[in-house]
Amino acid sequence: MKSKLFVSLLLVIVILAACAPPTVAPPAEKPAAKAGFKIAMVVKNLGNPFFEAAQKGCNEAAAEYGDECIFQGPATPTAEGQIEIIDALIAQKVDVIAITANDPDALVPVCKKAMDAGIKVVTWDSAVAPAGRQIFVNQADMEQIGRIEVQMLAEMIGYKGQIAILSAAATMANQNTWIEWMKEELKDPKYKDMELVTTVYGDDLREKSYNEALGLFKSYPDLKGIISPTTVGIAATARALTDEGLCGKIALTGLGLPSEMAEYIKSGCCKAMALWNPIDLGYMTTVVSHLMASGEITGKPGETFKAGKLGERTIVDDGAGGGMVLLGPPFQFNAENIDQWKDVY
Ligand code: RAM
């Protein structure tokens, strides 16, 4: 009897033990993903070959690192159009938004919203203000870009005469910073006989830029030179000068794509211009985006990383306490070297 009771008790214990919930192991830290990130490259607007070149670099890096490059931009270069796109990307839960901003301040709230949602925000080309970003991929030293444009034009016009600037949109941070440095350079006494008469804005739209160039020819009959620090603006100005038969009378320089400017460099309408490699810029931006998403870098000055084919890099101070990666020095193009580049970008 006693042993029967003992056996049944044992049975109950065994059954109870079997039914008890398994002991739950403490949740393991979810390992950070190392690839498969959705990287959204948001550009100033679609239809600009400069950004199409950057997209090539984005696709190349995304393929190399196992990510996806989502390329987007508004039809025209406005902050409103970009805000709409970023809102949609937040809803889509992308991992990184890499933006070249049409307006540095207007984009801060939506970029903050993205960061609050856990999305990394990288800025490149035309930076969003520091409050709206985690790292800046800068194409080249801003001061150097501004100064060399003045130096190139001065050489062309013999340091004498009226000059004008034909820029992109009045809100664009990259052009505005370069223009500030142009004005600094012009303070040097060696430019005392050069006068900056005006700055006009073609908004990075071909036709508007073309018409602004025509406006300059009309308003300033003594104009000797134009600096256009935008690939859209310089190509439109070169076309306007050619159409009006003004090449040789008004000199032109600035930042241009060899593919769009080769014919004008060869004709002598634009004897020299500068730029960096936009494919590399898109590649670097995408590598930085990948490393931000994987947590391999956080965007702080002093961190180092390997930027794929572009080699070892160090994050430097952006001057506002944030992190910045520099692509490299701008390159100057002229009749001697343009053929090597015109089919590249
Ligand atoms: C245009 C855009 C771009 C700028 C280049 C030089 O394509 O404005 O932001 O970096 O020119």
CSV table of C-alpha atoms and ligand atoms in Angstrom, one decimal, residues 44 48 50-51 100 125-126 139 168 172 174-175 178 204 229-232 255 275-276, ligand 1:
chain,number,residue,atom,x,y,z
A,44,LYS,CA,18.8,67.3,-54.9
A,48,ASN,CA,21.3,65.7,-63.0
A,50,PHE,CA,26.3,64.5,-61.5
A,51,PHE,CA,23.9,62.6,-59.2
A,100,THR,CA,22.5,66.1,-50.3
A,125,ASP,CA,27.7,66.9,-51.2
A,126,SER,CA,25.4,69.7,-49.8
A,139,GLN,CA,33.7,66.0,-51.5
A,168,ALA,CA,22.6,76.8,-58.2
A,172,MET,CA,22.1,75.3,-51.3
A,174,ASN,CA,27.6,73.7,-50.8
A,175,GLN,CA,27.5,76.5,-53.4
A,178,TRP,CA,32.2,77.9,-51.8
A,204,ASP,CA,20.3,73.7,-60.9
A,229,PRO,CA,30.1,76.4,-59.2
A,230,THR,CA,27.5,73.9,-60.3
A,231,THR,CA,27.8,71.3,-63.1
A,232,VAL,CA,24.3,72.2,-64.3
A,255,LEU,CA,32.8,73.0,-61.4
A,275,LEU,CA,35.6,68.8,-59.9
A,276,TRP,CA,36.1,65.7,-57.9
B,1,RAM,C1,25.7,70.2,-59.2
B,1,RAM,C2,25.0,70.1,-57.9
B,1,RAM,C3,26.0,69.5,-56.9
B,1,RAM,C4,27.3,70.1,-56.9
B,1,RAM,C5,27.9,70.0,-58.3
B,1,RAM,C6,29.2,70.7,-58.4
B,1,RAM,O1,25.6,69.0,-59.9
B,1,RAM,O2,24.7,71.4,-57.4
B,1,RAM,O3,25.4,69.6,-55.6
B,1,RAM,O4,28.2,69.4,-56.0
B,1,RAM,O5,27.0,70.7,-59.2
